[in-house]
mmCIF file of C-alpha atoms in Angstrom:
data_model
loop_
_atom_site.group_PDB
_atom_site.id
_atom_site.type_symbol
_atom_site.label_atom_id
_atom_site.label_comp_id
_atom_site.label_asym_id
_atom_site.label_seq_id
_atom_site.Cartn_x
_atom_site.Cartn_y
_atom_site.Cartn_z
ATOM 1 C CA MET A 1 0.000 0.000 0.000
ATOM 2 C CA ARG A 2 1.504 3.319 -1.072
ATOM 3 C CA LEU A 3 2.244 5.724 1.772
ATOM 4 C CA THR A 4 -0.299 8.513 1.696
ATOM 5 C CA SER A 5 0.590 12.162 2.252
ATOM 6 C CA LEU A 6 -1.794 12.120 5.201
ATOM 7 C CA ALA A 7 0.147 9.286 6.815
ATOM 8 C CA ALA A 8 3.409 11.137 6.343
ATOM 9 C CA SER A 9 1.885 14.302 7.786
ATOM 10 C CA LEU A 10 0.608 12.464 10.834
ATOM 11 C CA ALA A 11 3.988 10.905 11.431
ATOM 12 C CA ALA A 12 5.696 14.270 11.053
ATOM 13 C CA ALA A 13 3.265 15.909 13.443
ATOM 14 C CA ALA A 14 3.907 13.201 16.005
ATOM 15 C CA LEU A 15 7.645 13.715 15.759
ATOM 16 C CA LEU A 16 7.268 17.463 16.147
ATOM 17 C CA ALA A 17 5.480 16.955 19.441
ATOM 18 C CA PRO A 18 7.359 14.051 21.069
ATOM 19 C CA ALA A 19 5.650 14.566 24.425
ATOM 20 C CA PHE A 20 2.301 13.681 22.878
ATOM 21 C CA VAL A 21 3.085 10.737 20.598
ATOM 22 C CA PRO A 22 1.267 7.479 21.286
ATOM 23 C CA THR A 23 2.318 5.452 24.302
ATOM 24 C CA LEU A 24 3.282 2.607 21.980
ATOM 25 C CA LEU A 25 6.192 4.638 20.634
ATOM 26 C CA THR A 26 7.532 6.693 23.501
ATOM 27 C CA GLY A 27 6.467 5.041 26.731
ATOM 28 C CA ALA A 28 3.825 6.089 29.186
ATOM 29 C CA LEU A 29 2.115 9.363 28.393
ATOM 30 C CA GLN A 30 1.811 11.686 31.335
ATOM 31 C CA ILE A 31 -1.688 13.133 31.170
ATOM 32 C CA GLY A 32 -0.547 14.631 34.418
ATOM 33 C CA THR A 33 1.437 12.586 36.901
ATOM 34 C CA ALA A 34 -0.895 13.987 39.513
ATOM 35 C CA SER A 35 -3.716 11.985 37.924
ATOM 36 C CA ALA A 36 -2.263 8.714 39.117
ATOM 37 C CA GLN A 37 -1.568 10.222 42.520
ATOM 38 C CA THR A 38 -4.822 11.982 43.291
ATOM 39 C CA VAL A 39 -7.391 9.727 41.618
ATOM 40 C CA HIS A 40 -8.263 6.320 43.031
ATOM 41 C CA HIS A 41 -7.687 3.550 40.478
ATOM 42 C CA PRO A 42 -9.141 0.063 40.981
ATOM 43 C CA GLY A 43 -6.245 -2.370 41.017
ATOM 44 C CA ALA A 44 -3.921 0.086 42.708
ATOM 45 C CA ALA A 45 -5.658 -0.057 46.065
ATOM 46 C CA GLU A 46 -3.521 -2.878 47.373
ATOM 47 C CA ALA A 47 -0.375 -0.801 47.073
ATOM 48 C CA GLY A 48 1.042 -0.071 50.476
ATOM 49 C CA PRO A 49 3.989 -0.852 52.728
ATOM 50 C CA GLY A 50 5.867 -3.800 51.312
ATOM 51 C CA LYS A 51 3.688 -3.894 48.172
ATOM 52 C CA THR A 52 4.332 -2.622 44.654
ATOM 53 C CA ALA A 53 1.769 -0.370 42.953
ATOM 54 C CA THR A 54 0.312 -1.762 39.730
ATOM 55 C CA PRO A 55 1.930 0.202 36.871
ATOM 56 C CA ASN A 56 -1.074 -0.177 34.601
ATOM 57 C CA PRO A 57 -4.122 -0.559 36.874
ATOM 58 C CA ILE A 58 -7.675 -1.301 35.754
ATOM 59 C CA VAL A 59 -9.776 1.871 35.917
ATOM 60 C CA ALA A 60 -13.091 0.423 34.651
ATOM 61 C CA THR A 61 -14.657 -2.660 33.094
ATOM 62 C CA VAL A 62 -17.260 -2.930 30.346
ATOM 63 C CA ASN A 63 -18.990 -6.324 30.162
ATOM 64 C CA GLY A 64 -15.962 -7.638 32.037
ATOM 65 C CA ASP A 65 -13.525 -6.181 29.478
ATOM 66 C CA PRO A 66 -10.966 -4.135 31.468
ATOM 67 C CA VAL A 67 -10.048 -0.539 30.759
ATOM 68 C CA HIS A 68 -6.480 0.076 31.884
ATOM 69 C CA LEU A 69 -4.713 3.303 32.728
ATOM 70 C CA ASP A 70 -2.668 2.918 29.539
ATOM 71 C CA ASP A 71 -5.934 3.026 27.576
ATOM 72 C CA ILE A 72 -6.677 6.381 29.173
ATOM 73 C CA ARG A 73 -3.207 7.661 28.359
ATOM 74 C CA ALA A 74 -3.640 6.603 24.740
ATOM 75 C CA ALA A 75 -7.085 8.229 24.518
ATOM 76 C CA ALA A 76 -5.594 11.502 25.785
ATOM 77 C CA GLN A 77 -3.684 11.824 22.494
ATOM 78 C CA SER A 78 -6.830 12.959 20.686
ATOM 79 C CA LEU A 79 -7.571 15.784 23.118
ATOM 80 C CA PRO A 80 -7.034 19.405 22.069
ATOM 81 C CA ASP A 81 -4.340 21.321 23.938
ATOM 82 C CA GLU A 82 -6.802 23.352 25.978
ATOM 83 C CA MET A 83 -8.316 20.180 27.415
ATOM 84 C CA ARG A 84 -4.898 18.863 28.381
ATOM 85 C CA GLN A 85 -4.595 21.822 30.733
ATOM 86 C CA MET A 86 -7.663 20.828 32.731
ATOM 87 C CA PRO A 87 -7.178 19.676 36.352
ATOM 88 C CA PRO A 88 -6.377 15.936 36.503
ATOM 89 C CA ASN A 89 -9.317 15.193 38.794
ATOM 90 C CA VAL A 90 -11.612 16.628 36.081
ATOM 91 C CA LEU A 91 -9.768 15.320 33.028
ATOM 92 C CA PHE A 92 -9.300 11.726 34.204
ATOM 93 C CA PRO A 93 -12.986 10.783 34.724
ATOM 94 C CA MET A 94 -13.896 12.597 31.510
ATOM 95 C CA ILE A 95 -11.530 10.409 29.485
ATOM 96 C CA VAL A 96 -12.615 7.261 31.329
ATOM 97 C CA ASN A 97 -16.226 7.996 30.388
ATOM 98 C CA GLN A 98 -15.186 8.546 26.776
ATOM 99 C CA VAL A 99 -13.383 5.197 26.602
ATOM 100 C CA ILE A 100 -16.337 3.425 28.245
ATOM 101 C CA ASP A 101 -18.691 4.976 25.662
ATOM 102 C CA GLN A 102 -16.411 3.795 22.850
ATOM 103 C CA LYS A 103 -16.260 0.239 24.179
ATOM 104 C CA ALA A 104 -20.053 0.162 24.567
ATOM 105 C CA LEU A 105 -20.441 1.249 20.939
ATOM 106 C CA LEU A 106 -17.960 -1.405 19.786
ATOM 107 C CA ILE A 107 -19.880 -4.094 21.655
ATOM 108 C CA ALA A 108 -23.156 -2.951 20.081
ATOM 109 C CA ALA A 109 -21.583 -2.890 16.601
ATOM 110 C CA ARG A 110 -20.127 -6.376 16.995
ATOM 111 C CA HIS A 111 -23.444 -7.738 18.225
ATOM 112 C CA GLN A 112 -24.964 -6.556 14.944
ATOM 113 C CA GLY A 113 -22.092 -8.069 12.943
ATOM 114 C CA VAL A 114 -21.074 -4.723 11.445
ATOM 115 C CA GLN A 115 -17.432 -5.831 11.411
ATOM 116 C CA LYS A 116 -18.295 -8.624 8.961
ATOM 117 C CA GLU A 117 -19.504 -6.280 6.202
ATOM 118 C CA PRO A 118 -17.031 -6.132 3.272
ATOM 119 C CA GLN A 119 -16.841 -2.341 3.118
ATOM 120 C CA VAL A 120 -16.373 -2.116 6.872
ATOM 121 C CA GLN A 121 -13.568 -4.674 6.691
ATOM 122 C CA LYS A 122 -11.858 -2.579 4.016
ATOM 123 C CA THR A 123 -12.167 0.528 6.163
ATOM 124 C CA MET A 124 -10.804 -1.296 9.208
ATOM 125 C CA GLN A 125 -7.891 -2.688 7.209
ATOM 126 C CA SER A 126 -7.101 0.758 5.811
ATOM 127 C CA ALA A 127 -7.023 2.210 9.318
ATOM 128 C CA ALA A 128 -4.755 -0.612 10.486
ATOM 129 C CA ASP A 129 -2.420 -0.099 7.513
ATOM 130 C CA THR A 130 -2.209 3.632 8.188
ATOM 131 C CA ALA A 131 -1.400 3.027 11.856
ATOM 132 C CA LEU A 132 1.310 0.522 10.898
ATOM 133 C CA GLN A 133 2.845 2.964 8.409
ATOM 134 C CA ASN A 134 2.903 5.744 10.983
ATOM 135 C CA ILE A 135 4.440 3.549 13.651
ATOM 136 C CA TYR A 136 7.124 2.290 11.278
ATOM 137 C CA LEU A 137 7.944 5.779 10.038
ATOM 138 C CA THR A 138 8.124 7.184 13.550
ATOM 139 C CA ARG A 139 10.400 4.395 14.750
ATOM 140 C CA GLN A 140 12.715 4.883 11.783
ATOM 141 C CA VAL A 141 12.806 8.668 11.773
ATOM 142 C CA SER A 142 12.530 9.630 15.431
ATOM 143 C CA PRO A 143 16.081 8.561 16.376
ATOM 144 C CA LEU A 144 17.461 10.689 13.548
ATOM 145 C CA VAL A 145 15.660 13.949 14.346
ATOM 146 C CA THR A 146 17.437 14.810 17.573
ATOM 147 C CA ASP A 147 17.959 18.178 19.233
ATOM 148 C CA GLN A 148 21.627 17.915 18.310
ATOM 149 C CA ALA A 149 20.782 17.246 14.662
ATOM 150 C CA VAL A 150 18.605 20.355 14.603
ATOM 151 C CA ARG A 151 21.366 22.418 16.241
ATOM 152 C CA ASP A 152 23.943 21.113 13.754
ATOM 153 C CA VAL A 153 21.838 22.249 10.802
ATOM 154 C CA TYR A 154 21.402 25.683 12.366
ATOM 155 C CA ASP A 155 25.133 26.068 13.102
ATOM 156 C CA LYS A 156 26.063 24.974 9.588
ATOM 157 C CA THR A 157 23.536 26.968 7.561
ATOM 158 C CA MET A 158 22.421 29.976 9.614
ATOM 159 C CA ALA A 159 24.487 30.864 12.669
ATOM 160 C CA GLY A 160 26.971 33.695 12.210
ATOM 161 C CA LYS A 161 26.075 34.324 8.572
ATOM 162 C CA SER A 162 24.876 37.594 7.125
ATOM 163 C CA GLY A 163 21.155 37.852 6.648
ATOM 164 C CA ASP A 164 19.281 38.940 3.549
ATOM 165 C CA LYS A 165 18.976 42.544 2.470
ATOM 166 C CA GLU A 166 15.667 44.071 3.452
ATOM 167 C CA VAL A 167 13.838 47.174 2.292
ATOM 168 C CA HIS A 168 11.315 49.301 4.151
ATOM 169 C CA ALA A 169 9.051 50.900 1.560
ATOM 170 C CA ARG A 170 5.640 52.394 0.969
ATOM 171 C CA HIS A 171 3.646 52.603 -2.220
ATOM 172 C CA ILE A 172 0.676 54.172 -3.961
ATOM 173 C CA LEU A 173 -1.228 51.846 -6.267
ATOM 174 C CA LEU A 174 -3.040 53.364 -9.262
ATOM 175 C CA GLY A 175 -5.202 51.971 -12.008
ATOM 176 C CA THR A 176 -3.396 53.511 -14.985
ATOM 177 C CA GLU A 177 0.134 54.517 -15.893
ATOM 178 C CA LYS A 178 -0.986 58.107 -16.493
ATOM 179 C CA GLN A 179 -2.432 58.362 -12.995
ATOM 180 C CA ALA A 180 0.813 57.029 -11.535
ATOM 181 C CA GLU A 181 2.911 59.475 -13.549
ATOM 182 C CA ASP A 182 0.743 62.335 -12.265
ATOM 183 C CA VAL A 183 1.321 61.211 -8.678
ATOM 184 C CA ILE A 184 5.096 61.129 -9.260
ATOM 185 C CA LYS A 185 4.934 64.723 -10.501
ATOM 186 C CA GLN A 186 2.992 65.756 -7.395
ATOM 187 C CA LEU A 187 5.551 64.095 -5.139
ATOM 188 C CA LYS A 188 8.426 65.822 -6.903
ATOM 189 C CA GLY A 189 6.548 69.051 -6.318
ATOM 190 C CA GLY A 190 6.521 68.456 -2.573
ATOM 191 C CA ALA A 191 3.211 66.638 -2.030
ATOM 192 C CA ASP A 192 2.870 64.470 1.047
ATOM 193 C CA PHE A 193 3.262 60.783 0.163
ATOM 194 C CA ALA A 194 1.056 59.456 2.977
ATOM 195 C CA LYS A 195 -1.775 61.860 2.156
ATOM 196 C CA LEU A 196 -1.716 60.942 -1.527
ATOM 197 C CA ALA A 197 -1.699 57.247 -0.618
ATOM 198 C CA SER A 198 -4.684 57.610 1.696
ATOM 199 C CA THR A 199 -6.734 59.466 -0.915
ATOM 200 C CA LEU A 200 -5.618 57.925 -4.234
ATOM 201 C CA SER A 201 -4.205 54.432 -3.670
ATOM 202 C CA THR A 202 -6.403 51.496 -4.659
ATOM 203 C CA ASP A 203 -4.568 49.352 -2.111
ATOM 204 C CA LYS A 204 -6.961 50.425 0.625
ATOM 205 C CA ALA A 205 -5.437 48.144 3.267
ATOM 206 C CA SER A 206 -2.014 49.782 3.359
ATOM 207 C CA ALA A 207 -3.343 53.222 2.412
ATOM 208 C CA ALA A 208 -5.965 53.451 5.122
ATOM 209 C CA GLN A 209 -3.802 52.023 7.887
ATOM 210 C CA ASN A 210 -0.439 53.718 7.388
ATOM 211 C CA GLY A 211 -0.181 55.819 4.270
ATOM 212 C CA GLY A 212 0.869 52.996 1.971
ATOM 213 C CA ASP A 213 3.587 51.657 4.303
ATOM 214 C CA LEU A 214 4.411 48.017 3.506
ATOM 215 C CA GLY A 215 6.918 47.545 6.329
ATOM 216 C CA TRP A 216 10.174 45.633 5.941
ATOM 217 C CA PHE A 217 10.397 42.895 3.325
ATOM 218 C CA LYS A 218 12.931 40.675 1.586
ATOM 219 C CA GLN A 219 13.293 40.475 -2.166
ATOM 220 C CA GLY A 220 11.379 37.226 -2.482
ATOM 221 C CA ASP A 221 8.449 38.528 -0.458
ATOM 222 C CA MET A 222 7.127 40.723 -3.266
ATOM 223 C CA LEU A 223 6.307 40.276 -6.922
ATOM 224 C CA PRO A 224 9.466 40.270 -9.074
ATOM 225 C CA GLU A 225 8.715 43.581 -10.813
ATOM 226 C CA PHE A 226 8.017 45.324 -7.525
ATOM 227 C CA SER A 227 11.103 43.900 -5.804
ATOM 228 C CA ALA A 228 13.410 44.679 -8.722
ATOM 229 C CA ALA A 229 12.443 48.338 -8.549
ATOM 230 C CA ALA A 230 12.452 48.674 -4.753
ATOM 231 C CA PHE A 231 15.800 46.940 -4.200
ATOM 232 C CA ALA A 232 17.453 49.060 -6.892
ATOM 233 C CA MET A 233 16.491 52.278 -5.091
ATOM 234 C CA SER A 234 18.284 54.058 -2.279
ATOM 235 C CA LYS A 235 16.967 55.348 1.025
ATOM 236 C CA GLY A 236 14.468 58.185 0.571
ATOM 237 C CA GLN A 237 14.180 57.716 -3.189
ATOM 238 C CA VAL A 238 10.836 57.787 -5.027
ATOM 239 C CA SER A 239 10.530 55.704 -8.196
ATOM 240 C CA ASP A 240 11.224 57.812 -11.308
ATOM 241 C CA LYS A 241 8.592 55.970 -13.294
ATOM 242 C CA PRO A 242 5.603 53.799 -12.423
ATOM 243 C CA VAL A 243 6.188 50.109 -11.758
ATOM 244 C CA GLN A 244 3.627 47.778 -13.314
ATOM 245 C CA THR A 245 2.486 44.512 -11.698
ATOM 246 C CA ARG A 246 -0.647 42.425 -12.072
ATOM 247 C CA TYR A 247 -2.342 44.709 -9.539
ATOM 248 C CA GLY A 248 -1.787 47.944 -11.419
ATOM 249 C CA TRP A 249 0.782 50.749 -11.415
ATOM 250 C CA HIS A 250 2.882 51.404 -8.312
ATOM 251 C CA VAL A 251 4.643 54.523 -7.147
ATOM 252 C CA ILE A 252 7.269 53.379 -4.640
ATOM 253 C CA GLN A 253 9.285 55.183 -2.011
ATOM 254 C CA VAL A 254 12.089 53.418 -0.151
ATOM 255 C CA LEU A 255 12.187 54.585 3.444
ATOM 256 C CA ASP A 256 15.208 52.570 4.586
ATOM 257 C CA THR A 257 17.373 49.533 3.852
ATOM 258 C CA ARG A 258 19.199 47.079 6.088
ATOM 259 C CA THR A 259 20.845 43.690 6.250
ATOM 260 C CA ALA A 260 18.815 41.396 8.456
ATOM 261 C CA SER A 261 20.439 39.593 11.348
ATOM 262 C CA PRO A 262 20.535 35.801 11.135
ATOM 263 C CA PRO A 263 17.495 34.248 12.804
ATOM 264 C CA SER A 264 17.848 33.014 16.372
ATOM 265 C CA PHE A 265 17.939 29.275 16.963
ATOM 266 C CA ASP A 266 14.673 29.337 18.903
ATOM 267 C CA SER A 267 12.864 31.145 16.083
ATOM 268 C CA VAL A 268 13.746 28.524 13.434
ATOM 269 C CA LYS A 269 14.310 25.269 15.315
ATOM 270 C CA ASP A 270 10.800 23.958 14.605
ATOM 271 C CA GLN A 271 11.182 24.742 10.906
ATOM 272 C CA ILE A 272 14.532 22.970 10.812
ATOM 273 C CA ARG A 273 13.062 19.986 12.644
ATOM 274 C CA GLN A 274 10.191 19.814 10.142
ATOM 275 C CA LYS A 275 12.646 19.936 7.247
ATOM 276 C CA LEU A 276 14.717 17.121 8.747
ATOM 277 C CA ILE A 277 11.575 15.055 9.249
ATOM 278 C CA GLN A 278 10.564 15.570 5.632
ATOM 279 C CA GLN A 279 14.014 14.547 4.404
ATOM 280 C CA ASP A 280 14.235 11.465 6.628
ATOM 281 C CA VAL A 281 10.683 10.336 5.834
ATOM 282 C CA ARG A 282 11.551 10.594 2.149
ATOM 283 C CA HIS A 283 14.692 8.534 2.746
ATOM 284 C CA VAL A 284 12.767 5.826 4.620
ATOM 285 C CA VAL A 285 10.158 5.651 1.853
ATOM 286 C CA ASP A 286 12.871 5.414 -0.809
ATOM 287 C CA GLN A 287 14.520 2.597 1.103
ATOM 288 C CA ALA A 288 11.200 0.760 1.323
ATOM 289 C CA LEU A 289 10.702 1.142 -2.429
ATOM 290 C CA THR A 290 14.054 -0.490 -3.155
ATOM 291 C CA GLY A 291 12.789 -3.652 -1.498
ATOM 292 C CA VAL A 292 9.659 -4.062 -3.598
ATOM 293 C CA LYS A 293 8.807 -4.553 -7.259
ATOM 294 C CA VAL A 294 6.404 -1.919 -8.580
ATOM 295 C CA VAL A 295 4.383 -2.453 -11.755
ATOM 296 C CA ARG A 296 2.168 0.429 -12.885
ATOM 297 C CA PHE A 297 -0.929 0.393 -15.055
ATOM 298 C CA LYS A 298 -2.889 3.118 -16.808
ATOM 299 C CA PRO A 299 -6.577 3.811 -16.027
ATOM 300 C CA ASP A 300 -7.558 1.658 -19.012
ATOM 301 C CA GLY A 301 -5.670 -1.305 -17.541
ATOM 302 C CA SER A 302 -2.772 -1.282 -19.979
ATOM 303 C CA ARG A 303 0.823 -1.443 -18.748
ATOM 304 C CA ASP A 304 2.335 1.975 -18.032
ATOM 305 C CA THR A 305 5.958 1.693 -19.158
ATOM 306 C CA GLY A 306 6.757 5.376 -18.874
ATOM 307 C CA ALA A 307 5.631 6.068 -15.313
ATOM 308 C CA PRO A 308 8.291 7.584 -13.062
ATOM 309 C CA GLY A 309 9.325 5.642 -9.957
ATOM 310 C CA GLY A 310 8.821 6.859 -6.418
ATOM 311 C CA MET A 311 7.176 10.018 -5.266
ATOM 312 C CA PRO A 312 8.352 13.617 -5.585
ATOM 313 C CA GLY A 313 10.553 14.815 -2.755
ATOM 314 C CA ALA A 314 9.214 16.653 0.282
ATOM 315 C CA GLY A 315 8.684 20.389 -0.070
ATOM 316 C CA GLY A 316 10.988 22.985 1.429
ATOM 317 C CA MET A 317 10.312 24.802 4.637
ATOM 318 C CA GLN A 318 8.332 27.980 4.545
ATOM 319 C CA GLY A 319 9.609 31.080 6.193
ATOM 320 C CA PRO A 320 7.595 33.289 8.530
ATOM 321 C CA ASN A 321 5.255 35.984 7.289
ATOM 322 C CA VAL A 322 6.770 39.386 6.682
ATOM 323 C CA PRO A 323 6.066 41.632 9.687
ATOM 324 C CA GLY A 324 3.185 43.994 9.102
ATOM 325 C CA GLN A 325 1.745 42.107 6.171
ATOM 326 C CA ALA A 326 -1.728 40.585 6.228
ATOM 327 C CA PRO A 327 -2.123 36.859 5.513
ATOM 328 C CA GLN A 328 -3.999 37.651 2.302
ATOM 329 C CA ALA A 329 -2.094 38.454 -0.861
ATOM 330 C CA ALA A 330 -1.658 42.218 -0.908
ATOM 331 C CA PRO A 331 -0.684 44.294 -3.907
ATOM 332 C CA GLY A 332 3.009 43.767 -4.511
ATOM 333 C CA THR A 333 3.108 40.433 -2.686
ATOM 334 C CA PRO A 334 3.590 37.150 -4.539
ATOM 335 C CA SER A 335 0.689 34.873 -5.234
ATOM 336 C CA ALA A 336 0.559 31.149 -4.557
ATOM 337 C CA ASP A 337 0.488 30.243 -8.205
#
């Protein structure tokens, strides 16, 4: 069964949050050590002087089928973060009730023979296959993505190196070249840039908020035409001629330039970790492919002799948003296509 992108994503997410991966992979999950200390668990009552506490006590039974503390730990994996912060004496019985409900539903489904239906069996097998893939990937990749490995990448590629050049600029966006040329003439005559932006610019977001100010940005953060013009200008300079992009005609003023400092380790460590996970997952998948024979067929059933082998490599890491920019594509910013 070919590894799905969803399976890879789940495995990557688990590795990014090692404290919350399933008990099967990392040992007992602490839903709060205080839970085991403050809540009475059947099976642990005999613990006392000279006796050893049961490490995985029974916390409930359903038709005689025991629910162990490890079952509760495993169920805690599906909880949102805000629920994990609840007091243990509130969280523990809530999860126990959830597991009891699930077991009761399973018993009812089995009594009706739902598990014998062909489509249900396919769904169950698919879920089992996905779980097996994730467990295998996590066991293979987790030992490789260590804190030291992340630090080594940072030290080799980022620490102590000069950052990218950045420009702080503002703009006025017009609908026609003639309108933009008229604005340039007004600016050369002493007109106030911010006032013209607030009254004339069609980029209402930047115009209304701060007189067309786009904040600091790197060259790749903007459309190529916009960046080429802005990064060729000096501090205080207004563009001599309008700059055309897909959004219209821009009049640009560069307010300042700088060379950015290299990012701190804490600000990029999660991105580096994600990149390492992507690379190592790809390596594990490639290794698995070398051990199998793959034969491909076209939708019409004929042999596909020209199909490429394997899957495309994992995508690169994405940098943070430019400060001051909205999540939506703004005039001058690159699109996703």
